[in-house]
Each structure stands twice: as structure tokens, then as C-alpha cells.
């Protein structure tokens, strides 16, 4: 349906950045919705449907068979022998590599006699851009060219080459049909092969290194949900690894598939930050990549400012159906700059080499200066945002949908808007930045500590509200300086940053785990008591995995283990309903309201910061933090919300540790 964003929740995905395949539950790529083979934000195949004797195989099993691999099994009753048992079968094995998809079609039978049939593969390509697919725009297939042993599509820029040894090829204006005539003998397998190679110019591509930039831990726990969640999450993150042409050799993780399969400042920073207990190499690559495009000038069209970190990178201008038009390099984010500083500080604490830190200190100083000189549009002493171009994002925090910042009665807040969590990031960046400046003998540390202290005072004076359930932190200040009175998840990002004192942190944590905010599957973005709440509203009632993980980790850092355990158990409860792949977001319905959390139908999966949340969960349960002497400190939640736990592969610099936890929350640390 044109103009309607296609759903993803019932599709299977195979990915290895910057390529991905989205297919139906039968393994087929049908010509509708978001299904397709993609490379670098272009749909290179919009159809890849196998038939036998003009009929579709009847799917009995389909799913991932390994990282970047899928297998679908269908029975072939159209060529089967007599009897009720299905005795002819097709296995479709798909393997994805950057820029390349290969498939094997394996036919076998358990009949008394050989069976014969005609296998066809119908292919089409529309070379549609991802943003057109996301908006449900109408697309048309392009005419292909027959080439030796295959077929080709090109628009003069992208080139799509399909090879199919042994197949006859017929082309028409709408696509190509590959045909094999086969006879299958009982006890033997007939294997047909085809593949597609793609060339699409892009800003982002596969990383230089084939191996992930983090250690792969060994995790065992009494709670049997934890280990598969960690394993699946790290496999998904490995498939999201990318490199940018302006920072060759550096690796970051793309925000998510399929819609955000590129560099996003905020998302990539949070994912790298959550993965720090597994090493600092991803953090270094992310920091360097963003530093390479740090803002240098003021530009209203791109929202660039000196010292500012970018929001996202695309290969072409991005048009959104609400009139938003974003340039290929867009800086419309109020929080990525502070988060960049926070990541540099935390990576240094986790053992990032001094030479790597020192190289980035000029970038750090410019980022800090942006907070002071450009981050406050209305001069009230808080970082805020307002789109000056008229066609950029109206909301520029992590809740960036148009209706995300609203009052308790459902009215939308007017900008410039100063988000509560952005002040926490800025506070943490100023304090951490000052520590780095001192440690490396550079000036400015005292200035930034004073700046942070003043921000903390102003925040306490302006952001606190109270309702019939007690005090809480407003989601934001509006253009008039009024605190927007929604009870929302944003205040969870304040925990553990130092912006609040311990009593205030306890109050905030208590509000977040109350029934109106905690669904039992995680943290709702908006209180169920708000007029604008709806369990499937993007930022107005759904649960976002990373949002829950950030609040959970902050609670653990603040010593609020009981509250952190509530959210940890919620994520594990949700994970088991989702094949241990926690998506970008899901419904805010409560445990018991249905068989599980409602899927948010258009949610990305995998999503970088959602997958990285599994490591944040481990870090929170164990209370992991680097010690001042380069070792590892632990302050576990007691009692443990996952029972006994063993985590092998925690890294601090060049040192590796194993942490063991008993059900009571007593921990032991061994250096390997």
C-alpha cells in the first residue's frame, strides 16, 4: 500500500553490513513491502521467488542457520509420490557476504522412484532507495539484460549481476526467470546454485577487518535466558560493523537494519559505550570516525556547527513523508557531541591507549566548546535544540519523532526544547572531559568542573516537578522555560551520571519501576497514566531496549540494585519471546496482557544499541567498572537477579578477567 511504512516483525533478516536480505517466513523474497536484497541503502533485488512446476514450495521450516546464513525447508507435493507423507523436499541455503548473496537449492526425495520437475527462480529489481521503501512509495521493476550464465541490472550507477550456472535465462520488461529441469533420485541430492554480486557507490562499506573489535565472552548463568541473549546480540552486532570512506580502516556499528543501516552518531556511540567491558577497539574506531567529520562551520541547512558531532550519514539526500528533508551529512542532534566526550572518557578508563586518547584531545576540546558556545540556543544555561532550516528534524534528542515531547495532557511542547537527559550527558561530559584534560596536562579542567557545577544547580532549580505519586524530573523545558510535565523514561538517563544526588536518584528510580512505567518487559517511554500514552506509540508508550538498559545500568551505578533488577528481569522476559533478538522497540503492554510483548511492526532488528544492551545487562548485574590501577572493580546486585553467573572475557586494557557471582550476589574476580 503506497504511503504506508511496511511492517518488519513477520520478516526474516540475513545481514552482513552493508548488505541485507529481508524475506518472508518461507524464505522467499516476495515482491511487496520491505522484502528484498539490499546493498548500501539500495534494493538490488525486489523479488527472488522459487517455484517447482509453477507452484510455491510449502514451507515447513525457516530461520537463521548461523551468522549471515539462513535455511528454508519446503516440501514439494507437486512432484511427490503417492501417500500422505511428504517425500520430496527443497532446502534453500542462503549465505550473505558484503555485496554478495549466494544460494544453494538442494532437492531430495524419499520416493520409490526418481521424481522430475522444473525449478524456476523469478527475479526482479527496482533499484529503489531505502527511504522510498520505508515510506511505502510505489516502485517499478527495471528491465534486465541477459548475460552469459545470468542476468544484469544497472541504472548507470548501481550494477547488479546474477549468475546461475546451468540455468536457462529468459528476460522481460519486469524481470528475469531462471529455469532448471531436474530429476531427483532417491538417496541423492540435486544442488542448484545462484548468486548476486552488487556494486553500489556508498559512503559506508564493509569494515577492513573480518573479525569483531571486541572479545567474545563465555557466559553461563542459572537464568538460562542470559547466555543465548548475549550470544545472539554479539552475532547481530558483528553483522552491523561498518566503515566510512572518510575514516578508512576505522570500524563502527551501524544503527540498525533495515532503515538505519549507516553511521548514526548517537546510536553508534551508545553501542560502543555499552561494549566497553569487552574491549576498547570499537570505541576507538567510533570516536575516530566521528572526529573525522566534526563540525567546523555554522551551516543552517545541515545543522553543522563548530565542534559538533554529526547525526547521520547517507549516500544521498533523505526525504521523509512529513516534509522533512535531510542532507547526506546531517548534524541535527543535540546529544551526540556530549556522548562523544563521555565515550572518550569511559574508553580511557577501560584502558584505551594513552596515545589514542591524546590524539583525540583537540577534538575533545572542540566538542566541549560546542556545549558552551553553541548548545544553548536561548541563553537559559541548558543545552537545547531548534530546527532552523524549516525541513530538519523537529526533535533532536533520541526521542526524535514529531510527537515525542508532550505534556501530560497530550499537548506538544514548543521549542527550543531542553531535554532532561541531555543536561545529564553534558554534565557527565564536562566532568569527564575535565578529568581527561588534567590527566594529560592540558588546561581547562577547572573551567569545566565549574561549568558542570553550575549546570547541576540550575537543573535542580528548574526540572523537578511533583504529582500525586510524588516528585519526579520533567522530560524537558519548553521554549518558555516551563518544565514539561510528562512522566517519561528520559529521567532514567540521569541515573549514575552525577547530575542527581543519591536521594534524588532513589526517587527517580522508584518512579521508573512503578507499574505505570515498568511493563514487566522493560521501561515504557511514557507513563501509562498520560493522556498521550498508547502501547504502540513510537515514543509514547512503547519499550525501547536501549532506553531500559541505560536506566538499568544507571540504577546499578547508583547502588540501586533492587530497582535495576526489575528492569534486568524485564529485558530477559522480553528476550525469550523474541528468539533472543531484542529489537529497536516493542509494545508497552504489561506482562499478562497477551502472550508476550506486542511487536512494534516497523521496528528495526537487529538494532545496535538494543543488541549492545545485553552487555550492559551483564555489566549492571555484576557492577563492573575499571579500577584506578587498571584492574577491575565489581559491585554486584545482591541478590543476583540471574542466580549464579560466570562471565569470562571482561577486558580492561590488555588485561582479561573472569567474574563469578553466586545467587546471593557475592563475586569473585580472577585475572586470566
XYZ file of C-alpha atoms in Angstrom:
672
model
C 0.000 0.000 0.000
C 1.591 3.270 -1.138
C 2.394 5.782 1.538
C 2.326 3.305 4.436
C 5.542 2.195 6.121
C 5.915 -1.568 5.632
C 5.995 -3.883 8.602
C 9.046 -5.937 9.543
C 8.016 -8.018 12.545
C 6.977 -11.054 10.485
C 10.030 -10.994 8.183
C 13.329 -12.851 8.465
C 16.575 -10.932 8.034
C 20.045 -12.039 6.997
C 22.702 -9.356 7.107
C 26.378 -8.601 6.841
C 26.912 -4.865 6.549
C 26.434 -3.133 4.214
C 24.217 -5.859 2.691
C 20.974 -7.368 3.951
C 18.178 -9.668 2.811
C 14.611 -9.380 4.106
C 12.328 -12.261 3.255
C 9.032 -13.845 4.236
C 8.755 -16.720 6.685
C 9.027 -19.184 3.807
C 12.474 -17.850 2.829
C 11.113 -16.281 -0.362
C 11.663 -12.660 -1.327
C 8.160 -11.743 -2.453
C 7.517 -8.534 -4.414
C 5.872 -6.461 -1.721
C 6.590 -4.494 1.445
C 10.164 -4.255 2.691
C 11.215 -7.619 1.279
C 14.320 -7.519 -0.866
C 18.061 -7.857 -1.223
C 19.721 -4.583 -0.252
C 23.168 -3.159 -0.554
C 24.154 0.263 0.761
C 20.604 1.618 1.048
C 19.573 0.376 -2.425
C 17.219 -2.548 -3.029
C 19.121 -4.510 -5.635
C 16.582 -7.356 -5.905
C 12.908 -6.828 -5.131
C 11.880 -10.405 -5.967
C 13.582 -13.788 -5.607
C 10.867 -16.453 -5.676
C 11.468 -20.162 -6.295
C 8.756 -22.379 -7.758
C 8.660 -26.010 -8.756
C 6.319 -26.849 -11.629
C 4.938 -23.303 -11.287
C 3.912 -23.861 -7.644
C 5.439 -22.486 -4.456
C 7.112 -24.990 -2.114
C 5.124 -25.449 1.088
C 7.309 -24.075 3.865
C 7.738 -26.233 6.958
C 10.810 -24.600 8.489
C 12.809 -21.420 8.029
C 15.290 -19.493 10.122
C 18.874 -18.477 10.621
C 21.393 -21.287 10.477
C 24.306 -19.124 11.610
C 25.574 -15.545 11.414
C 24.644 -14.166 7.969
C 23.086 -17.510 6.977
C 19.504 -18.700 6.509
C 17.921 -22.026 5.645
C 14.356 -22.585 4.497
C 12.845 -26.027 4.011
C 9.761 -26.675 1.906
C 8.022 -29.819 0.770
C 7.254 -30.415 -2.903
C 3.952 -32.215 -3.093
C 3.580 -31.124 -6.710
C 6.227 -33.726 -7.717
C 5.820 -36.072 -4.757
C 4.979 -39.762 -4.819
C 1.683 -41.235 -3.571
C 0.773 -41.346 0.123
C 0.238 -38.865 2.940
C 3.910 -38.416 3.872
C 5.774 -35.551 2.161
C 8.671 -37.288 0.409
C 10.118 -34.561 -1.835
C 11.884 -31.599 -0.313
C 13.682 -28.376 -1.177
C 16.312 -26.873 1.129
C 17.177 -23.275 0.344
C 20.510 -22.328 1.906
C 21.431 -18.626 1.825
C 24.813 -17.135 2.710
C 25.386 -13.383 2.779
C 28.694 -11.567 2.454
C 29.230 -7.834 1.879
C 27.968 -7.131 -1.622
C 27.202 -10.771 -2.351
C 24.403 -13.261 -1.735
C 24.792 -16.905 -2.682
C 22.140 -19.605 -2.509
C 22.058 -23.342 -2.898
C 18.775 -25.020 -3.798
C 19.022 -28.631 -2.652
C 16.356 -31.045 -3.884
C 15.990 -34.519 -2.413
C 13.338 -37.204 -2.199
C 12.389 -40.326 -0.288
C 10.143 -41.740 -3.011
C 10.355 -45.203 -4.501
C 11.247 -43.839 -7.923
C 13.024 -40.713 -9.204
C 10.940 -37.549 -9.423
C 11.285 -34.822 -12.019
C 10.277 -31.193 -12.150
C 11.027 -27.752 -13.441
C 12.610 -25.352 -10.948
C 12.231 -21.656 -11.701
C 13.652 -18.621 -9.935
C 11.847 -15.385 -10.679
C 13.980 -12.294 -10.102
C 13.203 -8.600 -10.303
C 14.994 -5.396 -9.372
C 13.651 -1.902 -8.833
C 16.897 -0.346 -7.524
C 14.697 1.536 -5.062
C 16.252 3.673 -2.372
C 15.698 2.601 1.206
C 13.834 5.795 2.106
C 11.310 5.123 -0.691
C 10.794 1.598 0.602
C 10.386 2.883 4.159
C 7.702 5.311 3.066
C 5.812 2.663 1.129
C 6.315 4.541 -2.139
C 5.281 2.822 -5.361
C 8.229 1.395 -7.288
C 8.509 -0.334 -10.650
C 10.783 -3.171 -11.744
C 13.530 -2.308 -14.184
C 14.202 -4.276 -17.381
C 17.239 -6.561 -17.091
C 19.896 -7.657 -19.593
C 20.702 -11.296 -20.283
C 24.417 -12.027 -19.896
C 26.361 -15.306 -20.132
C 25.103 -17.625 -17.354
C 22.985 -14.942 -15.784
C 21.350 -11.541 -15.867
C 22.274 -7.921 -15.078
C 20.507 -4.772 -13.929
C 22.072 -1.323 -13.940
C 20.907 2.274 -13.791
C 24.295 3.671 -14.753
C 25.409 3.831 -11.137
C 24.451 0.604 -9.413
C 25.331 -2.709 -11.055
C 23.592 -5.973 -10.106
C 24.970 -9.198 -11.575
C 23.188 -12.531 -11.106
C 24.898 -15.786 -12.032
C 23.110 -19.129 -12.265
C 25.260 -21.947 -13.705
C 23.292 -24.401 -15.789
C 20.088 -22.364 -15.865
C 18.312 -21.094 -18.941
C 17.532 -17.388 -18.744
C 14.500 -15.524 -20.043
C 14.158 -11.773 -19.579
C 11.221 -9.435 -19.947
C 10.497 -5.831 -19.046
C 9.635 -6.759 -15.447
C 12.434 -9.171 -14.562
C 14.074 -12.479 -15.359
C 13.216 -16.142 -14.974
C 15.962 -18.718 -14.427
C 14.980 -22.297 -15.168
C 16.474 -25.708 -14.391
C 14.921 -29.053 -15.375
C 15.851 -31.604 -12.741
C 15.451 -35.270 -11.951
C 15.983 -36.291 -8.344
C 16.948 -39.855 -7.486
C 16.068 -41.249 -4.038
C 19.057 -41.109 -1.719
C 20.806 -38.402 -3.764
C 20.749 -34.607 -3.704
C 20.495 -32.276 -6.690
C 22.065 -28.899 -5.930
C 21.337 -25.776 -7.991
C 23.321 -22.631 -7.344
C 22.765 -18.980 -7.986
C 24.180 -15.762 -6.603
C 24.123 -11.994 -6.902
C 27.035 -9.557 -6.748
C 26.386 -5.876 -6.349
C 28.301 -2.660 -6.830
C 26.680 0.446 -5.358
C 28.635 3.639 -4.596
C 28.266 4.417 -0.910
C 29.731 6.444 1.927
C 29.769 3.393 4.182
C 31.020 -0.085 3.365
C 32.273 -3.268 4.967
C 35.000 -2.788 7.590
C 38.609 -3.592 6.788
C 38.819 -6.290 9.455
C 36.832 -9.506 9.188
C 36.885 -10.124 12.950
C 34.902 -8.132 15.529
C 36.673 -5.472 17.558
C 35.617 -6.997 20.878
C 36.221 -10.165 22.847
C 33.583 -12.858 22.559
C 32.808 -13.780 26.175
C 31.750 -17.064 27.684
C 28.621 -16.576 29.775
C 26.844 -19.119 31.960
C 24.047 -18.372 34.422
C 21.274 -20.067 36.347
C 18.900 -17.930 34.304
C 19.102 -19.843 31.019
C 17.886 -16.842 29.054
C 21.016 -14.779 29.613
C 23.623 -16.740 27.636
C 21.572 -17.030 24.407
C 20.699 -13.332 24.623
C 24.379 -12.372 24.841
C 25.382 -14.798 22.095
C 22.687 -13.658 19.655
C 23.313 -9.991 20.434
C 27.032 -10.176 19.685
C 26.396 -12.091 16.458
C 23.982 -9.353 15.398
C 26.473 -6.633 16.280
C 29.120 -8.373 14.187
C 26.771 -8.120 11.204
C 26.331 -4.368 11.785
C 30.050 -3.499 11.609
C 30.831 -0.830 9.021
C 33.491 1.624 7.911
C 33.146 5.094 6.386
C 35.040 6.304 3.354
C 36.140 9.412 5.248
C 37.730 7.287 8.018
C 39.087 4.202 6.225
C 40.282 1.404 8.476
C 38.069 2.500 11.386
C 35.070 0.429 12.436
C 31.759 1.452 13.976
C 28.406 -0.308 14.164
C 25.504 0.821 12.021
C 22.437 1.930 13.943
C 20.080 -0.781 12.732
C 18.530 -2.755 9.904
C 16.911 -2.041 7.593
C 16.087 1.653 7.957
C 19.208 2.944 9.714
C 21.939 0.812 8.150
C 24.575 3.524 8.371
C 26.501 5.707 10.792
C 24.348 7.449 13.413
C 26.315 9.475 15.933
C 24.145 8.862 18.968
C 23.384 5.205 18.270
C 26.905 4.200 17.343
C 28.311 5.983 20.397
C 25.906 4.300 22.808
C 26.574 0.873 21.321
C 30.341 1.318 21.619
C 29.953 2.594 25.176
C 27.898 -0.421 26.246
C 30.507 -2.776 24.765
C 33.463 -1.308 26.675
C 33.698 -4.298 29.074
C 34.659 -6.353 26.000
C 37.413 -4.020 24.787
C 38.063 -0.504 23.550
C 38.775 -1.078 19.839
C 35.202 -0.390 18.709
C 35.146 2.745 20.837
C 38.374 3.941 19.219
C 37.008 3.350 15.720
C 33.730 5.089 16.529
C 35.473 8.061 18.112
C 37.875 8.467 15.200
C 35.154 8.103 12.586
C 33.034 10.831 14.136
C 36.056 13.034 14.789
C 36.834 12.925 11.068
C 33.588 14.797 10.383
C 33.407 17.010 13.459
C 31.735 20.283 12.562
C 33.929 23.216 11.547
C 31.468 25.862 10.318
C 27.943 27.045 11.022
C 25.501 25.866 8.357
C 21.746 26.160 8.876
C 20.921 23.635 6.132
C 22.983 20.798 7.612
C 22.769 21.983 11.270
C 26.576 21.842 11.374
C 28.344 23.972 13.996
C 31.996 24.177 15.064
C 32.815 21.258 17.360
C 29.509 19.450 16.817
C 29.231 15.729 16.072
C 27.052 14.508 13.226
C 23.660 12.852 13.496
C 23.698 10.595 10.437
C 25.399 9.903 7.116
C 23.603 8.903 3.929
C 24.709 8.466 0.328
C 22.023 10.875 -0.875
C 19.502 13.384 0.440
C 16.839 11.740 2.612
C 13.208 12.772 2.107
C 10.693 11.861 4.797
C 6.967 11.880 4.118
C 6.202 14.628 6.654
C 8.173 17.204 4.647
C 11.452 16.599 6.434
C 14.425 16.656 4.058
C 17.825 15.754 5.472
C 21.110 16.353 3.647
C 23.510 13.419 3.173
C 25.675 14.668 6.060
C 23.340 15.905 8.792
C 24.212 17.312 12.213
C 20.720 17.688 13.704
C 21.410 16.094 17.076
C 21.664 17.768 20.455
C 23.319 14.884 22.308
C 25.927 13.173 20.113
C 28.614 15.743 20.936
C 28.360 15.258 24.696
C 28.103 11.486 24.247
C 31.289 11.517 22.174
C 33.117 13.088 25.132
C 31.551 10.569 27.535
C 32.707 7.675 25.355
C 36.259 9.008 25.123
C 36.431 9.371 28.902
C 34.960 5.936 29.568
C 37.161 4.262 26.954
C 40.226 5.830 28.601
C 39.098 4.447 31.947
C 38.602 0.993 30.354
C 42.142 1.006 29.022
C 42.218 2.839 25.687
C 45.887 3.534 24.984
C 47.134 6.932 26.110
C 48.445 7.673 22.617
C 44.962 7.069 21.161
C 43.399 9.365 23.755
C 45.981 12.079 23.267
C 45.393 12.082 19.524
C 41.721 12.899 20.173
C 42.180 15.627 22.810
C 41.887 18.525 20.325
C 38.579 17.010 19.171
C 37.549 16.772 22.832
C 38.292 20.445 23.441
C 36.267 21.495 20.407
C 33.358 19.266 21.497
C 33.336 20.769 24.974
C 33.439 24.254 23.474
C 30.391 23.428 21.348
C 28.390 22.695 24.505
C 29.283 26.093 25.889
C 29.234 28.223 22.745
C 26.532 26.690 20.534
C 24.487 24.187 22.535
C 22.265 26.746 24.244
C 20.035 28.498 21.696
C 18.000 30.636 24.077
C 20.661 31.546 26.647
C 18.980 29.944 29.684
C 22.012 27.830 30.602
C 20.715 24.488 29.266
C 21.575 22.607 26.101
C 18.603 22.710 23.746
C 17.662 22.326 20.101
C 15.546 24.006 17.465
C 15.466 23.298 13.738
C 16.411 26.500 11.970
C 16.244 25.116 8.427
C 12.495 24.512 8.330
C 12.940 20.990 6.946
C 15.132 19.259 9.528
C 14.161 17.118 12.487
C 11.752 18.908 14.809
C 13.010 16.853 17.769
C 16.735 16.206 18.020
C 17.208 14.040 21.083
C 16.962 10.265 20.967
C 13.169 10.586 21.004
C 13.151 12.300 17.631
C 9.590 11.718 16.391
C 7.381 14.745 15.974
C 5.099 13.957 18.940
C 7.704 12.642 21.366
C 7.884 15.667 23.689
C 4.421 16.258 25.031
C 2.661 17.440 28.145
C 0.726 15.119 30.422
C -2.496 16.226 28.715
C -1.146 15.322 25.264
C -0.236 18.825 24.013
C 3.059 19.034 22.139
C 5.852 21.091 23.655
C 7.158 24.069 21.679
C 10.866 24.516 21.026
C 13.613 25.340 21.621
C 13.432 22.296 23.881
C 15.937 21.439 26.612
C 15.741 17.706 27.340
C 16.467 16.438 30.820
C 18.803 13.627 29.707
C 20.807 15.985 27.501
C 21.735 18.009 30.585
C 22.937 14.786 32.224
C 25.095 13.892 29.230
C 26.523 17.422 29.212
C 27.251 17.290 32.941
C 28.974 13.933 32.638
C 30.929 15.142 29.593
C 32.134 18.269 31.385
C 33.280 16.346 34.464
C 34.857 13.553 32.427
C 36.393 15.995 29.991
C 37.946 17.922 32.871
C 39.467 14.707 34.202
C 40.999 13.969 30.811
C 42.381 17.484 30.436
C 44.011 17.240 33.868
C 45.416 13.771 33.227
C 47.102 14.846 30.003
C 48.426 18.158 31.305
C 46.089 20.400 29.340
C 44.358 23.486 30.670
C 40.640 23.964 31.162
C 39.792 21.327 33.748
C 38.749 23.806 36.441
C 36.624 25.745 33.983
C 34.652 22.654 33.016
C 34.184 21.492 36.599
C 32.737 24.895 37.430
C 30.529 24.777 34.342
C 29.218 21.378 35.409
C 28.562 22.509 38.993
C 26.559 25.493 37.780
C 24.546 23.284 35.430
C 23.765 20.934 38.307
C 22.468 23.784 40.420
C 20.327 25.201 37.630
C 18.932 21.778 36.832
C 17.798 21.160 40.416
C 16.041 24.506 40.444
C 14.189 24.114 37.160
C 13.474 20.473 36.258
C 11.836 18.999 39.349
C 8.056 18.562 39.499
C 5.598 16.700 41.684
C 2.268 14.966 41.156
C 0.017 12.746 43.246
C 2.634 9.982 43.159
C 5.422 12.278 44.377
C 8.385 14.155 42.892
C 9.942 13.389 39.505
C 12.051 15.024 36.792
C 10.338 16.753 33.867
C 11.061 15.396 30.427
C 12.162 18.846 29.209
C 11.845 22.607 29.409
C 9.842 24.229 26.602
C 10.518 27.482 24.754
C 9.131 29.492 27.676
C 11.298 27.705 30.220
C 8.370 25.753 31.632
C 9.023 22.163 32.746
C 7.057 19.765 30.509
C 5.136 17.653 32.989
C 5.048 14.204 31.353
C 6.390 11.331 33.425
C 8.714 9.738 30.905
C 11.689 7.417 30.673
C 14.134 10.232 29.891
C 14.885 10.745 33.564
C 16.336 7.240 33.686
C 19.331 8.524 31.708
C 20.216 10.847 34.611
C 20.999 7.974 36.955
C 24.660 7.341 37.619
C 25.818 10.459 35.769
C 26.391 12.581 38.873
C 23.781 15.188 37.962
C 21.498 13.989 40.777
C 22.367 13.389 44.412
C 21.750 9.909 45.915
C 18.358 10.771 47.404
C 17.190 12.215 44.091
C 18.395 9.099 42.259
C 16.370 6.904 44.576
C 13.249 8.964 43.906
C 13.738 8.738 40.134
C 14.422 5.002 40.236
C 11.277 4.442 42.294
C 9.153 6.294 39.750
C 10.631 4.274 36.870
C 9.883 0.851 38.333
C 6.327 1.766 39.341
C 3.573 -0.066 37.384
C 2.768 2.907 35.140
C 6.362 2.938 33.816
C 7.625 -0.636 34.112
C 5.628 -3.037 31.931
C 7.355 -6.152 33.207
C 9.105 -6.379 29.829
C 11.052 -3.169 30.307
C 10.649 0.559 30.748
C 7.840 2.399 28.967
C 8.848 5.586 27.204
C 5.806 7.374 28.649
C 3.728 6.761 31.743
C 0.560 4.772 31.161
C -1.199 7.492 33.154
C -0.513 10.117 30.465
C -3.219 11.087 28.012
C -0.865 10.527 25.077
C 0.065 7.013 26.162
C -0.517 4.140 23.747
C 1.388 0.843 23.935
C 2.362 1.054 20.254
C 3.152 4.776 20.053
C 6.738 5.136 18.864
C 7.983 7.297 21.726
C 4.745 7.480 23.687
C 4.344 4.163 25.446
C 6.485 1.537 23.740
C 9.516 -0.056 25.393
C 12.896 0.710 23.829
C 15.550 -1.858 24.678
C 18.443 0.577 24.960
C 16.385 3.045 26.996
C 15.623 0.328 29.528
C 19.274 -0.773 29.578
C 20.576 2.763 30.160
C 18.208 3.283 33.095
C 19.046 -0.177 34.465
C 22.782 0.451 34.224
C 22.391 3.873 35.811
C 20.472 2.352 38.715
C 23.240 -0.175 39.242
C 25.893 2.574 39.138
C 23.874 4.494 41.714
C 23.759 1.475 44.025
C 20.046 0.891 43.448
C 20.295 -2.828 42.803
C 16.713 -3.766 43.615
C 15.362 -1.315 41.055
C 17.964 -2.313 38.457
C 16.965 -5.958 38.939
C 13.352 -5.137 38.000
C 14.443 -3.831 34.587
C 17.015 -6.593 34.068
C 14.381 -9.250 34.616
C 12.060 -7.354 32.272
C 14.558 -7.450 29.399
C 15.147 -11.173 29.911
C 11.408 -11.805 29.998
C 11.014 -9.938 26.710
C 14.014 -11.641 25.074
C 12.602 -15.135 25.380
C 9.564 -14.089 23.352
C 11.732 -12.698 20.537
C 14.170 -15.508 19.807
C 16.696 -13.593 21.933
C 16.968 -10.777 19.409
C 15.749 -7.709 21.261
C 14.500 -5.264 18.599
C 14.671 -1.490 18.449
C 11.395 -1.244 20.355
C 8.297 -3.241 21.226
C 4.887 -2.763 22.778
C 4.357 -1.332 26.231
C 1.645 -3.841 27.158
C 2.088 -5.362 30.601
C 3.069 -8.906 31.428
C -0.155 -10.917 31.408
C -1.763 -8.640 28.818
C -1.380 -11.095 25.939
C 1.101 -13.923 25.367
C 4.107 -11.611 25.306
C 5.230 -8.100 24.399
C 3.423 -6.777 21.343
C 5.705 -6.411 18.336
C 6.172 -2.867 17.078
C 5.648 -3.869 13.458
C 8.158 -1.489 11.816
C 10.917 -1.866 14.423
C 14.460 -2.462 13.236
C 16.031 -5.779 14.109
C 18.829 -6.089 14.755
C 19.449 -2.656 16.249
C 22.935 -1.791 17.505
C 22.146 -0.262 20.874
C 19.464 -2.881 21.505
C 21.942 -5.693 20.874
C 24.632 -3.960 22.939
C 22.141 -3.795 25.813
C 22.876 -7.452 26.546
C 26.406 -6.467 27.596
C 25.035 -3.521 29.576
C 22.816 -6.013 31.403
C 25.857 -8.124 32.320
C 27.769 -5.045 33.454
C 24.840 -3.914 35.603
C 24.273 -7.280 37.282
C 27.979 -7.595 38.090
C 28.548 -3.902 38.800
C 31.574 -3.794 36.515
C 33.850 -0.769 36.431
C 37.558 -0.249 35.758
C 39.660 0.424 38.831
C 42.165 3.258 39.131
C 45.095 0.829 38.918
C 43.990 -0.678 35.611
C 42.164 -3.621 37.170
C 38.505 -4.464 37.538
C 36.098 -3.475 40.308
C 32.773 -5.201 40.902
C 29.731 -4.122 42.899
C 27.130 -6.744 42.000
C 23.405 -6.601 42.557
C 22.563 -8.621 45.662
C 20.812 -10.947 45.473
C 21.628 -11.674 41.858
C 18.606 -11.337 39.525
C 20.014 -14.143 37.329
C 21.195 -16.529 40.042
C 24.771 -17.704 39.742
C 26.704 -16.146 36.865
C 30.111 -16.665 35.274
C 31.427 -14.115 32.771
C 34.728 -14.942 31.065
C 36.298 -12.306 28.855
C 35.990 -8.958 30.632
C 38.756 -6.728 29.307
C 40.445 -3.711 30.860
C 43.190 -2.579 28.514
C 45.410 -5.582 27.827
C 44.173 -7.468 30.907
C 41.408 -10.084 30.823
C 39.248 -11.156 33.752
C 36.654 -13.731 34.712
C 33.937 -12.732 37.171
C 31.889 -15.312 39.053
C 28.756 -14.482 41.026
C 26.764 -16.657 43.404
C 22.983 -16.296 43.868
C 23.461 -14.167 46.972
C 25.439 -11.623 44.972
C 28.942 -12.478 46.218
C 31.516 -12.056 43.463
C 34.986 -13.371 42.729
C 37.353 -11.850 40.166
C 40.162 -13.805 38.519
C 42.704 -12.413 36.084
C 43.310 -14.728 33.162
